[in-house]
Coordinates of C-alpha atoms in Angstrom, one line a residue:
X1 CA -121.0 -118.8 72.4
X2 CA -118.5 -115.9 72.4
X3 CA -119.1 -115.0 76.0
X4 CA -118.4 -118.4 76.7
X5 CA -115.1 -118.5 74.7
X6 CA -114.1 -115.5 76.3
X7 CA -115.0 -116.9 79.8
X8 CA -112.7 -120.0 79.0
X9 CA -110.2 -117.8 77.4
X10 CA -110.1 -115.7 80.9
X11 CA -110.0 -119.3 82.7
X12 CA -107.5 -120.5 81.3
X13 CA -105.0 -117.4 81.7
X14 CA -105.7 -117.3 85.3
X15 CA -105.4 -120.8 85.9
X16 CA -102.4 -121.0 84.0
X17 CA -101.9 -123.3 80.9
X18 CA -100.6 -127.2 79.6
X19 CA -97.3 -125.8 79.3
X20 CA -96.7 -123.6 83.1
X21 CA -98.4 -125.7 85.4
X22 CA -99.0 -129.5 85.9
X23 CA -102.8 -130.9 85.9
X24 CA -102.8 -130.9 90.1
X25 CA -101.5 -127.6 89.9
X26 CA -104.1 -126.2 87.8
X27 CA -106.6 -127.8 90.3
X28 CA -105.0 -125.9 92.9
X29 CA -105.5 -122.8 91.2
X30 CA -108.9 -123.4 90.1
X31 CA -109.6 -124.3 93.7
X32 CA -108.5 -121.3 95.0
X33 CA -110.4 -119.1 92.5
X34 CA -113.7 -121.1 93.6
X35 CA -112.8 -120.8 97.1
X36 CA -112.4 -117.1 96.5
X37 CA -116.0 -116.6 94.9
X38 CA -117.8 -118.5 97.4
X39 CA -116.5 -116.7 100.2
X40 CA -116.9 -113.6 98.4
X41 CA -120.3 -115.1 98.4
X42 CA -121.2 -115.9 101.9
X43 CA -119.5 -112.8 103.4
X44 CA -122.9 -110.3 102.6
X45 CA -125.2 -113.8 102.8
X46 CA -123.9 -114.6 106.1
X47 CA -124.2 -110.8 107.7
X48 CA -127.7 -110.9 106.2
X49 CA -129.1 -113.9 107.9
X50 CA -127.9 -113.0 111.3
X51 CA -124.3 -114.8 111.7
X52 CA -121.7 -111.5 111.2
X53 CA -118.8 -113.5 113.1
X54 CA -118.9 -116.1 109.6
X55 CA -119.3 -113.4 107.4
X56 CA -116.2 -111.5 109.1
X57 CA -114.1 -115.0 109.3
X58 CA -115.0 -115.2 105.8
X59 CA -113.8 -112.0 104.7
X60 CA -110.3 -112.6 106.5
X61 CA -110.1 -116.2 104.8
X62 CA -111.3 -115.1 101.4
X63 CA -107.8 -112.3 101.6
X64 CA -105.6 -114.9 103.2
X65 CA -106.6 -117.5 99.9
X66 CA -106.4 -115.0 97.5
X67 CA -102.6 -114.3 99.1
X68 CA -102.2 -117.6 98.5
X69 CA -103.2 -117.7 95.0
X70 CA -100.9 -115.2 94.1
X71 CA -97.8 -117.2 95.4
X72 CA -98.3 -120.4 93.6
X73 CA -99.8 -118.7 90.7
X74 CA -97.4 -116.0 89.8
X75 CA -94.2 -116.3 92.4
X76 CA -94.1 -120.4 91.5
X77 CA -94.1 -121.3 95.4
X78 CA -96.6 -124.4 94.8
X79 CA -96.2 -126.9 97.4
X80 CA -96.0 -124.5 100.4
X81 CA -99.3 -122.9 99.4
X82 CA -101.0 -126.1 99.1
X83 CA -100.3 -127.2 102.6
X84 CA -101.0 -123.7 104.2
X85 CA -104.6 -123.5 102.1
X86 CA -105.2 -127.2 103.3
X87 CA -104.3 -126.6 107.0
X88 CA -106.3 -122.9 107.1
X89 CA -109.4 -124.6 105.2
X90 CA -109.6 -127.2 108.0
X91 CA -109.1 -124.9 110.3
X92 CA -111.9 -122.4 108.8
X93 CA -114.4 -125.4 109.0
X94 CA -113.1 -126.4 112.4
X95 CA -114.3 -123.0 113.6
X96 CA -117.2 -122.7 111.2
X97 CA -118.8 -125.7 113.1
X98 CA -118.9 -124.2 116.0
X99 CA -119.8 -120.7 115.3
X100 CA -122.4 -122.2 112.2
X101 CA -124.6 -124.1 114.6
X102 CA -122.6 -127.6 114.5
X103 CA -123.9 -130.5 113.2
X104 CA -127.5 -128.5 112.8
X105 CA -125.6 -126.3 110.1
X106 CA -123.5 -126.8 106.7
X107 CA -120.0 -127.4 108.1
X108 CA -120.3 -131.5 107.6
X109 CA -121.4 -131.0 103.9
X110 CA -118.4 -128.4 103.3
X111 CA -116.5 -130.7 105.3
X112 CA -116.9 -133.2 102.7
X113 CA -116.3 -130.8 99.8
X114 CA -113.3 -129.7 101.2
X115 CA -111.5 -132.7 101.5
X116 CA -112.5 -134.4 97.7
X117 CA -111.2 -130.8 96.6
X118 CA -107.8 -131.4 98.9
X119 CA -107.2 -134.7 97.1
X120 CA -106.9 -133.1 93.8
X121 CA -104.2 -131.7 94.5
X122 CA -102.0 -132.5 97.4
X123 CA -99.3 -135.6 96.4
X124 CA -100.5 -139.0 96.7
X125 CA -98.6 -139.8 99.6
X126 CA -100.0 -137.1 101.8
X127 CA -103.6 -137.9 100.8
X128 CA -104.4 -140.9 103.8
X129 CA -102.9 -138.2 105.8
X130 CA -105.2 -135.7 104.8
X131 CA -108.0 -137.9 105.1
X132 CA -107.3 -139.0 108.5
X133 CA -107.2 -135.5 109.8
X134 CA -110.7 -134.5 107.8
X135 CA -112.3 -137.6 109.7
X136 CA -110.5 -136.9 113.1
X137 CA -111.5 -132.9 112.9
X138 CA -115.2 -134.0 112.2
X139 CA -115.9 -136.9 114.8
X140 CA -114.3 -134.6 117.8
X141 CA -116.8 -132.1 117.3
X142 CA -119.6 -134.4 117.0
X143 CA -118.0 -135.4 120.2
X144 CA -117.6 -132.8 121.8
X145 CA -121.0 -131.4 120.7
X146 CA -122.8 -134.6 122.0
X147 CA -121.3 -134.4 125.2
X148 CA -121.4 -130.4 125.3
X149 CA -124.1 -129.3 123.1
X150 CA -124.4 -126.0 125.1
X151 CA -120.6 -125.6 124.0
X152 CA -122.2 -125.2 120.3
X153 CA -125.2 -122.7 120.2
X154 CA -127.7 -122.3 117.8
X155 CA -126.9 -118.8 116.2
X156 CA -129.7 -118.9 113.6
X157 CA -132.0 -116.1 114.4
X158 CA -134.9 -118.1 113.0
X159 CA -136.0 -121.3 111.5
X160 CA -136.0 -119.5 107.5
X161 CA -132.1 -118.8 107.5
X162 CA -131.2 -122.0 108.8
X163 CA -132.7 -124.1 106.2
X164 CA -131.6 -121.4 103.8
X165 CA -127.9 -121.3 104.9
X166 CA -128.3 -125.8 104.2
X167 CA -129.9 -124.9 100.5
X168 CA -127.3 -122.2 99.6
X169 CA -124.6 -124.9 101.1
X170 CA -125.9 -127.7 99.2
X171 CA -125.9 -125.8 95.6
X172 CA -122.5 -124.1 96.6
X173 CA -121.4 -128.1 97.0
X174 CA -123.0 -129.2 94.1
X175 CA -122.1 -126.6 92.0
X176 CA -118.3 -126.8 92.8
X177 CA -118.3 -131.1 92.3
X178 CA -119.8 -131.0 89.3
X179 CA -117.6 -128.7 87.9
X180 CA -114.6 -130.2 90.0
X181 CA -115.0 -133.5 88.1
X182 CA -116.0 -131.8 84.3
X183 CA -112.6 -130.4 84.7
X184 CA -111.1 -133.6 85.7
X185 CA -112.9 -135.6 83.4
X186 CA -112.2 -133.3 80.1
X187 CA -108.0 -132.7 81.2
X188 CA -108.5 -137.1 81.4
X189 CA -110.1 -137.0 77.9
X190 CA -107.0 -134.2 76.6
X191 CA -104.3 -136.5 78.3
X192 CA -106.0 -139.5 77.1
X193 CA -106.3 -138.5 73.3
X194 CA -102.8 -137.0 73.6
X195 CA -100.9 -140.3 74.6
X196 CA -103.2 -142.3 71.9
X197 CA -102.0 -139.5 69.4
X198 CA -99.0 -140.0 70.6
X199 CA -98.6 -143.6 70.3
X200 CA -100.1 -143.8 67.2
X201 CA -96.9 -141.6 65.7
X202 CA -94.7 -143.3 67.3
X203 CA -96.2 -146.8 66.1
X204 CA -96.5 -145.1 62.7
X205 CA -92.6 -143.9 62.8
X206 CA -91.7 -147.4 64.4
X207 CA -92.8 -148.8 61.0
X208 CA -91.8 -146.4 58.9
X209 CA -88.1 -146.9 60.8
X210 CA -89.1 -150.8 60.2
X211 CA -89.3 -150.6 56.6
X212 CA -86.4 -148.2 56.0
X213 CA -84.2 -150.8 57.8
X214 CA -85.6 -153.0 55.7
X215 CA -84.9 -151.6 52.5
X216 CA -81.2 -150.2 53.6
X217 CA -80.6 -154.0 54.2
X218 CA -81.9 -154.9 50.9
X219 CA -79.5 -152.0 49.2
X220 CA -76.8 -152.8 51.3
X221 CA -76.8 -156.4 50.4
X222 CA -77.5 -155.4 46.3
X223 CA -74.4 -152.9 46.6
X224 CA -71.8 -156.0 48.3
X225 CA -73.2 -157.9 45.8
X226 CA -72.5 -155.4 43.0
X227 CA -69.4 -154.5 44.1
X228 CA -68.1 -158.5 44.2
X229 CA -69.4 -158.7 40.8
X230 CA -67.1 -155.6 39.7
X231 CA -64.2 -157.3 41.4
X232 CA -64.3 -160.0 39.6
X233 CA -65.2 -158.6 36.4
X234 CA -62.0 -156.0 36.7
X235 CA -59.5 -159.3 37.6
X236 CA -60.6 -160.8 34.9
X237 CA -58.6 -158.0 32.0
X238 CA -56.2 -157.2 34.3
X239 CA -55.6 -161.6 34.2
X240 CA -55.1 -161.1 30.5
X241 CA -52.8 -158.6 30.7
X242 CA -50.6 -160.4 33.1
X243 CA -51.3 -163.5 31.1
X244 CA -50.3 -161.4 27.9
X245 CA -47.1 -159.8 29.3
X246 CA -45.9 -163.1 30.6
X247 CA -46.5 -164.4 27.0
X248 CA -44.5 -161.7 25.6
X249 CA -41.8 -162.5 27.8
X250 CA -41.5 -166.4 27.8
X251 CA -42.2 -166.4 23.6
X252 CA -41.7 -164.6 20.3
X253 CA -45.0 -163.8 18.9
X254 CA -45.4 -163.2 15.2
X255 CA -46.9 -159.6 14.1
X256 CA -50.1 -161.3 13.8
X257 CA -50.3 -163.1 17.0
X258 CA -49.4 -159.9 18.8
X259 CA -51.8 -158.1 16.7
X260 CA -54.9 -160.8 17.5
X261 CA -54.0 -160.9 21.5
X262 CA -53.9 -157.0 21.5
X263 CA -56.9 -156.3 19.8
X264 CA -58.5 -158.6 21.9
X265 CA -56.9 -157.2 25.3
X266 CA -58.4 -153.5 24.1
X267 CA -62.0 -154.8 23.9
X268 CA -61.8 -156.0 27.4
X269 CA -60.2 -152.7 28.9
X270 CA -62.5 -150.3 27.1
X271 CA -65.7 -152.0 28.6
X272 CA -63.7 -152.4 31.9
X273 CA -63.3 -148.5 31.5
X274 CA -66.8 -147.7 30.4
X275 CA -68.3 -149.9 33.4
X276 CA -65.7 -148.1 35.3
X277 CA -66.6 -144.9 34.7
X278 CA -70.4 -145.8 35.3
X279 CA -69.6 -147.0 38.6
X280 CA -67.5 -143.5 39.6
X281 CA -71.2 -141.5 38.4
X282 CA -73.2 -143.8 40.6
X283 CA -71.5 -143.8 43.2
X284 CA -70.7 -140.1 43.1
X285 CA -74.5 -139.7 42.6
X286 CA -75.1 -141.7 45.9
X287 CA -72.4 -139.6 48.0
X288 CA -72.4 -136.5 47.1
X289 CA -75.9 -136.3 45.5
X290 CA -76.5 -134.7 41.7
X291 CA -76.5 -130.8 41.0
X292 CA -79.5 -130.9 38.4
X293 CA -79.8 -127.5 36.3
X294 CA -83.0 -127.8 34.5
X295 CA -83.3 -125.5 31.6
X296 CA -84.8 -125.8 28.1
X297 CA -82.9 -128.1 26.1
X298 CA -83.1 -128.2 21.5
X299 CA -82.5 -131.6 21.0
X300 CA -79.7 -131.1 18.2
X301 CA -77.8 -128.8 20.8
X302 CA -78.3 -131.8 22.9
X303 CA -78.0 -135.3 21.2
X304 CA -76.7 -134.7 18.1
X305 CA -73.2 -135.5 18.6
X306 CA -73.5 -138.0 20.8
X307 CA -76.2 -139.8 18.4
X308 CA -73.5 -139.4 15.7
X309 CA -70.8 -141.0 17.9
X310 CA -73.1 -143.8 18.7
X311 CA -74.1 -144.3 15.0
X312 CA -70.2 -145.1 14.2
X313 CA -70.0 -147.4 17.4
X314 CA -72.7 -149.4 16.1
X315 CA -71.4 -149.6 12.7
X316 CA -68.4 -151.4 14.0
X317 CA -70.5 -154.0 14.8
X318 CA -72.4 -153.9 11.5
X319 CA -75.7 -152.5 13.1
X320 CA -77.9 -149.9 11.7
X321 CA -79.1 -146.7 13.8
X322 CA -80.9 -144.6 12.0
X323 CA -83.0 -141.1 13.7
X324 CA -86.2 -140.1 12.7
X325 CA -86.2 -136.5 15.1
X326 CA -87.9 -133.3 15.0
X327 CA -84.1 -131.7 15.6
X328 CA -86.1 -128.8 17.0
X329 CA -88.1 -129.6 19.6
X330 CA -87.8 -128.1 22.9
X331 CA -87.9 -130.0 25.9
X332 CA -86.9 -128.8 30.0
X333 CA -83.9 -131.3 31.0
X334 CA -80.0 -131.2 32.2
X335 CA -78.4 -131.4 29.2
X336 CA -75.4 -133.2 30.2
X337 CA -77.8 -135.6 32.4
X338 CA -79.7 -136.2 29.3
X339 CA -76.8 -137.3 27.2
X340 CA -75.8 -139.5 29.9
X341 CA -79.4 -140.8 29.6
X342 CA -79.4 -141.1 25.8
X343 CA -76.2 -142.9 25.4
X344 CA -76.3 -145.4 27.6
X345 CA -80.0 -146.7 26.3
X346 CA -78.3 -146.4 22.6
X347 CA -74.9 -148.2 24.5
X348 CA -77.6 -150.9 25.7
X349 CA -79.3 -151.2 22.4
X350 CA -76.4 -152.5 20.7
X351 CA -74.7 -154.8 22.9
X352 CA -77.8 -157.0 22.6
X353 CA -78.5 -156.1 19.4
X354 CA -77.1 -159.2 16.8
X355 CA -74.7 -157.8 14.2
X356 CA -76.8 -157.1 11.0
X357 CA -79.3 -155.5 13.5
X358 CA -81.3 -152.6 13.6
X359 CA -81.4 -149.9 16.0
X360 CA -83.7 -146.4 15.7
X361 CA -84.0 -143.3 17.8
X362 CA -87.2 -141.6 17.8
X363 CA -88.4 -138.3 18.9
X364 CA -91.7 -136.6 19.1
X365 CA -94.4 -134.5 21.0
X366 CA -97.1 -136.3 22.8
X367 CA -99.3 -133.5 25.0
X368 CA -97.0 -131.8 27.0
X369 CA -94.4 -134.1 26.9
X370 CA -91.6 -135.3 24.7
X371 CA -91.3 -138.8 24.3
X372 CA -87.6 -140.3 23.0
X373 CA -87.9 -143.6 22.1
X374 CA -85.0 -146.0 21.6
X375 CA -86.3 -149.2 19.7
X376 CA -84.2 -152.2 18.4
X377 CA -84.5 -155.9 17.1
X378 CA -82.0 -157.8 19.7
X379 CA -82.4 -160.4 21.6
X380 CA -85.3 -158.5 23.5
X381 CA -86.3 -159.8 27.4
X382 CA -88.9 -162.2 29.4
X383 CA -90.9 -160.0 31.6
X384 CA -89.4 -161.2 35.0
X385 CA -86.4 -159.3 33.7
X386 CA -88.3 -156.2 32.8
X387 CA -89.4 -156.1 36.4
X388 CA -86.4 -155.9 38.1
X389 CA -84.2 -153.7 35.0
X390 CA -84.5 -150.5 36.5
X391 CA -83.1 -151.7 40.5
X392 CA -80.0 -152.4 41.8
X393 CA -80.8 -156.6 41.0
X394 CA -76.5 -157.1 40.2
X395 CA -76.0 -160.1 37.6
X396 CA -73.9 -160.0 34.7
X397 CA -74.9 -160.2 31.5
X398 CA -73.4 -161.0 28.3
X399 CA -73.7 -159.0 24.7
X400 CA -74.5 -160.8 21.5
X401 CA -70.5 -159.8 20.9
X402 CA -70.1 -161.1 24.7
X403 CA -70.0 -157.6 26.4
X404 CA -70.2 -157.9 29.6
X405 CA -72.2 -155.8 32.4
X406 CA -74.0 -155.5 35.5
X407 CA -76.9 -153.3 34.8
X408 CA -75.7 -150.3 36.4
X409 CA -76.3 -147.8 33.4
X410 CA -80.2 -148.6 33.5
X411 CA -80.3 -147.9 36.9
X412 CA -78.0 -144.5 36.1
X413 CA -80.7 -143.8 33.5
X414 CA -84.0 -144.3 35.6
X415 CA -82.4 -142.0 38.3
X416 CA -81.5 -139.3 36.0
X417 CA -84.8 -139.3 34.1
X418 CA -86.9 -138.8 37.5
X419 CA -84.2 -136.2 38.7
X420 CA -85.8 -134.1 35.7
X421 CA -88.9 -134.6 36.1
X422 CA -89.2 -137.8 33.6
X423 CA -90.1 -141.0 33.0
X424 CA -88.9 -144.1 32.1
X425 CA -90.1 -147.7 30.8
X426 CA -89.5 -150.6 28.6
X427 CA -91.6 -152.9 26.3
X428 CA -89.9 -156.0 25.0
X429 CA -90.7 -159.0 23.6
X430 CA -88.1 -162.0 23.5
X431 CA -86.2 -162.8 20.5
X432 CA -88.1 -159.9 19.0
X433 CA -86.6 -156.6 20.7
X434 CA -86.9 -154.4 22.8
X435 CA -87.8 -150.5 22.8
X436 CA -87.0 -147.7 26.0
X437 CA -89.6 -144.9 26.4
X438 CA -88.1 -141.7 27.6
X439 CA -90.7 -139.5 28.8
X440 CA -89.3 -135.7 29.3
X441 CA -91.4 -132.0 30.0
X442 CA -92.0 -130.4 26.6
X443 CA -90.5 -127.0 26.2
X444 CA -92.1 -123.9 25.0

């Protein structure tokens, strides 16, 4: 097996590779190197059974094809060797009849050899050219040998080295078809298997194209639609502002009017703000991309102010959050992405949590990981709405206190969580509550 390897491997650099030479090229070269061993062949056979004019014409073809070789092999001149080997190996054979005991010797089978050999590799539109010559070449010296069969003399020097100059032909022939077409036939099979390969990626990339067009269209038409909902959503307390400052203007309010119309102006324009500022992160997230610097996190370096803040938020709308945390456990996060995460699940948690509710933040070890839960007894959520929480499905939706939002802090959390290497999820129950799992690496 490794001499054959090695025998390939020596093939192949002679006959130059996939990458120097076209298939019809290679051919060529192959041809010649064939062409060169058989005549290096016949020049001792032919001295030794009697005929030393062959063996010497084959001696000067065998250096004029190995010239020839060299020129398309390593000087690049392809076509012009091609046509000079085809016109000296009809000429060779042109000579050979004569001189090889015409139709009684090998020339016709070598004749035949020579111009299957000759189609391999000269351009198609030469090929009925080449053809017609072969046939022309052959039938005028049948001629001419009918008509003058003195003109054609019987060199053999006996009846043995005739028939063995038509076995050693024969072999020589067979020998060079069958590995003609083994080389054809395998370079078919490579060229074959390459375009399937070929097509095959390029069907696979076609449908991977195909469903990324797909799903930008989807994005692209949840984005227009989230960004309509924003517009309207900002008109709406920059209306009561306009509505308010025309009030001012056309009417004396009382203290407590002014007071009432204010407090209620804030509310609007500190959600407006807080969806606001949501937006700017997502967006900035989906430009520019997120700088994540994972490190290992204590949760009361982490969470405990902003649990703190969110505990005095909640009791303005007379709901209870209470913690129940191992303050120092250790987990591998962003802190200021994990904040982000945190406050917006605790943010969520209230607005649809009735005043009088309860809210509670949980944190503890599971395996390797660190699960924060964030658990509450709102208004909760029918599944349908659990499958789509986490993606960019805009809709408004309203607070028990008629806080108004579009979903885009889930979405912020889901992509922050998997930017650490977390997870995220949700169990709910309607009219019963509702409790996000936050699933982070434990520290050691």
């Amino acid at each position: 097996m490794r001499l054959f390897g090695n025998i390939n491997r020596l093939w192949l650099r002679l006959t130059g590779t996939t990458a120097e030479f076209s298939l019809e090229v290679r051919i060529f070269h192959s041809l010649c190197l064939i062409s060169i061993l058989a005549l290096a062949y016949n020049v001792p056979f032919n001295y030794l059974i009697g005929l030393p004019f062959i063996s010497l014409l084959s001696l000067v073809t065998l250096l004029i094809f190995s010239v020839l070789y060299y020129l398309s092999r390593y000087r690049g001149k392809v076509k012009t060797t091609v046509t000079i080997f085809t016109i000296i190996g009809n000429l060779l054979f042109a000579i050979n009849f004569k001189y090889n005991a015409g139709t009684y010797g090998p020339t016709d089978l070598l004749m035949g050899l020579c111009i299957l050999l000759v189609l391999c590799v000269v351009p198609k539109r030469q090929q009925k050219f080449w053809i017609g010559l072969n046939m022309a070449i052959i039938i005028s010296m049948h001629l001419v040998e009918y008509y003058y069969p003195n003109w054609v003399p019987n060199n053999y020097i006996n009846r043995e080295s005739r028939y063995w100059d038509l076995t050693s032909a024969y072999v020589v022939v067979v020998i060079v078809v069958y590995y003609t077409i083994t080389y054809l036939r395998r370079n078919y099979d490579h060229e074959k298997r390459s375009a399937s390969d070929k097509a095959d990626a390029i069907e696979v990339q076609n449908h991977h194209i195909t469903q990324q067009n797909h799903e930008l269209e989807r994005i692209n038409s949840e984005k227009n639609k989230l960004m309509s909902i924003i517009a309207h959503d900002l008109r709406s307390p920059l209306s009561n502002i306009q509505n308010y400052l025309e009030l001012v203007t056309e009417y004396e309010l009382d203290t407590a009017e002014r007071r009432m119309v204010e407090g209620d102006l804030l509310k609007v324009t500190r959600r407006t703000i807080d969806m606001l500022g949501k937006l700017l992160i997502w967006s900035k997230a989906q430009m520019d991309g997120v700088n994540v610097k994972l490190g290992y996190v204590n949760l009361r370096d982490a969470l405990f102010n902003t649990i703190e803040l969110e505990k005095a938020i909640a009791l303005k709308k007379n709901i209870s959050l209470t913690d129940k945390i191992d303050w120092d456990i250790r987990i591998v996060a962003d802190s200021d992405m994990l904040q982000l995460v945190i406050r917006n699940l605790i943010s969520n948690a209230i607005k649809f949590t009735q005043p009088g509710g309860q809210i509670s933040f949980k944190a503890k070890q599971i395996s390797g990981e660190c699960w924060l839960i964030i658990r509450d007894n709102g208004i909760g959520m029918s599944a349908e709405k659990q499958a789509e929480l986490f993606s960019l499905q805009a809709q408004s939706t309203f607070g028990t206190d008629n806080e108004k939002g579009v979903g885009l802090g889930l979405l912020l959390c889901k992509e922050f969580t998997e930017m650490q290497g977390g997870r995220i999820w949700v169990e709910s129950t309607p009219d019963e509550g509702t409790a996000f799992f936050v699933s982070m690496p434990a520290g050691s």
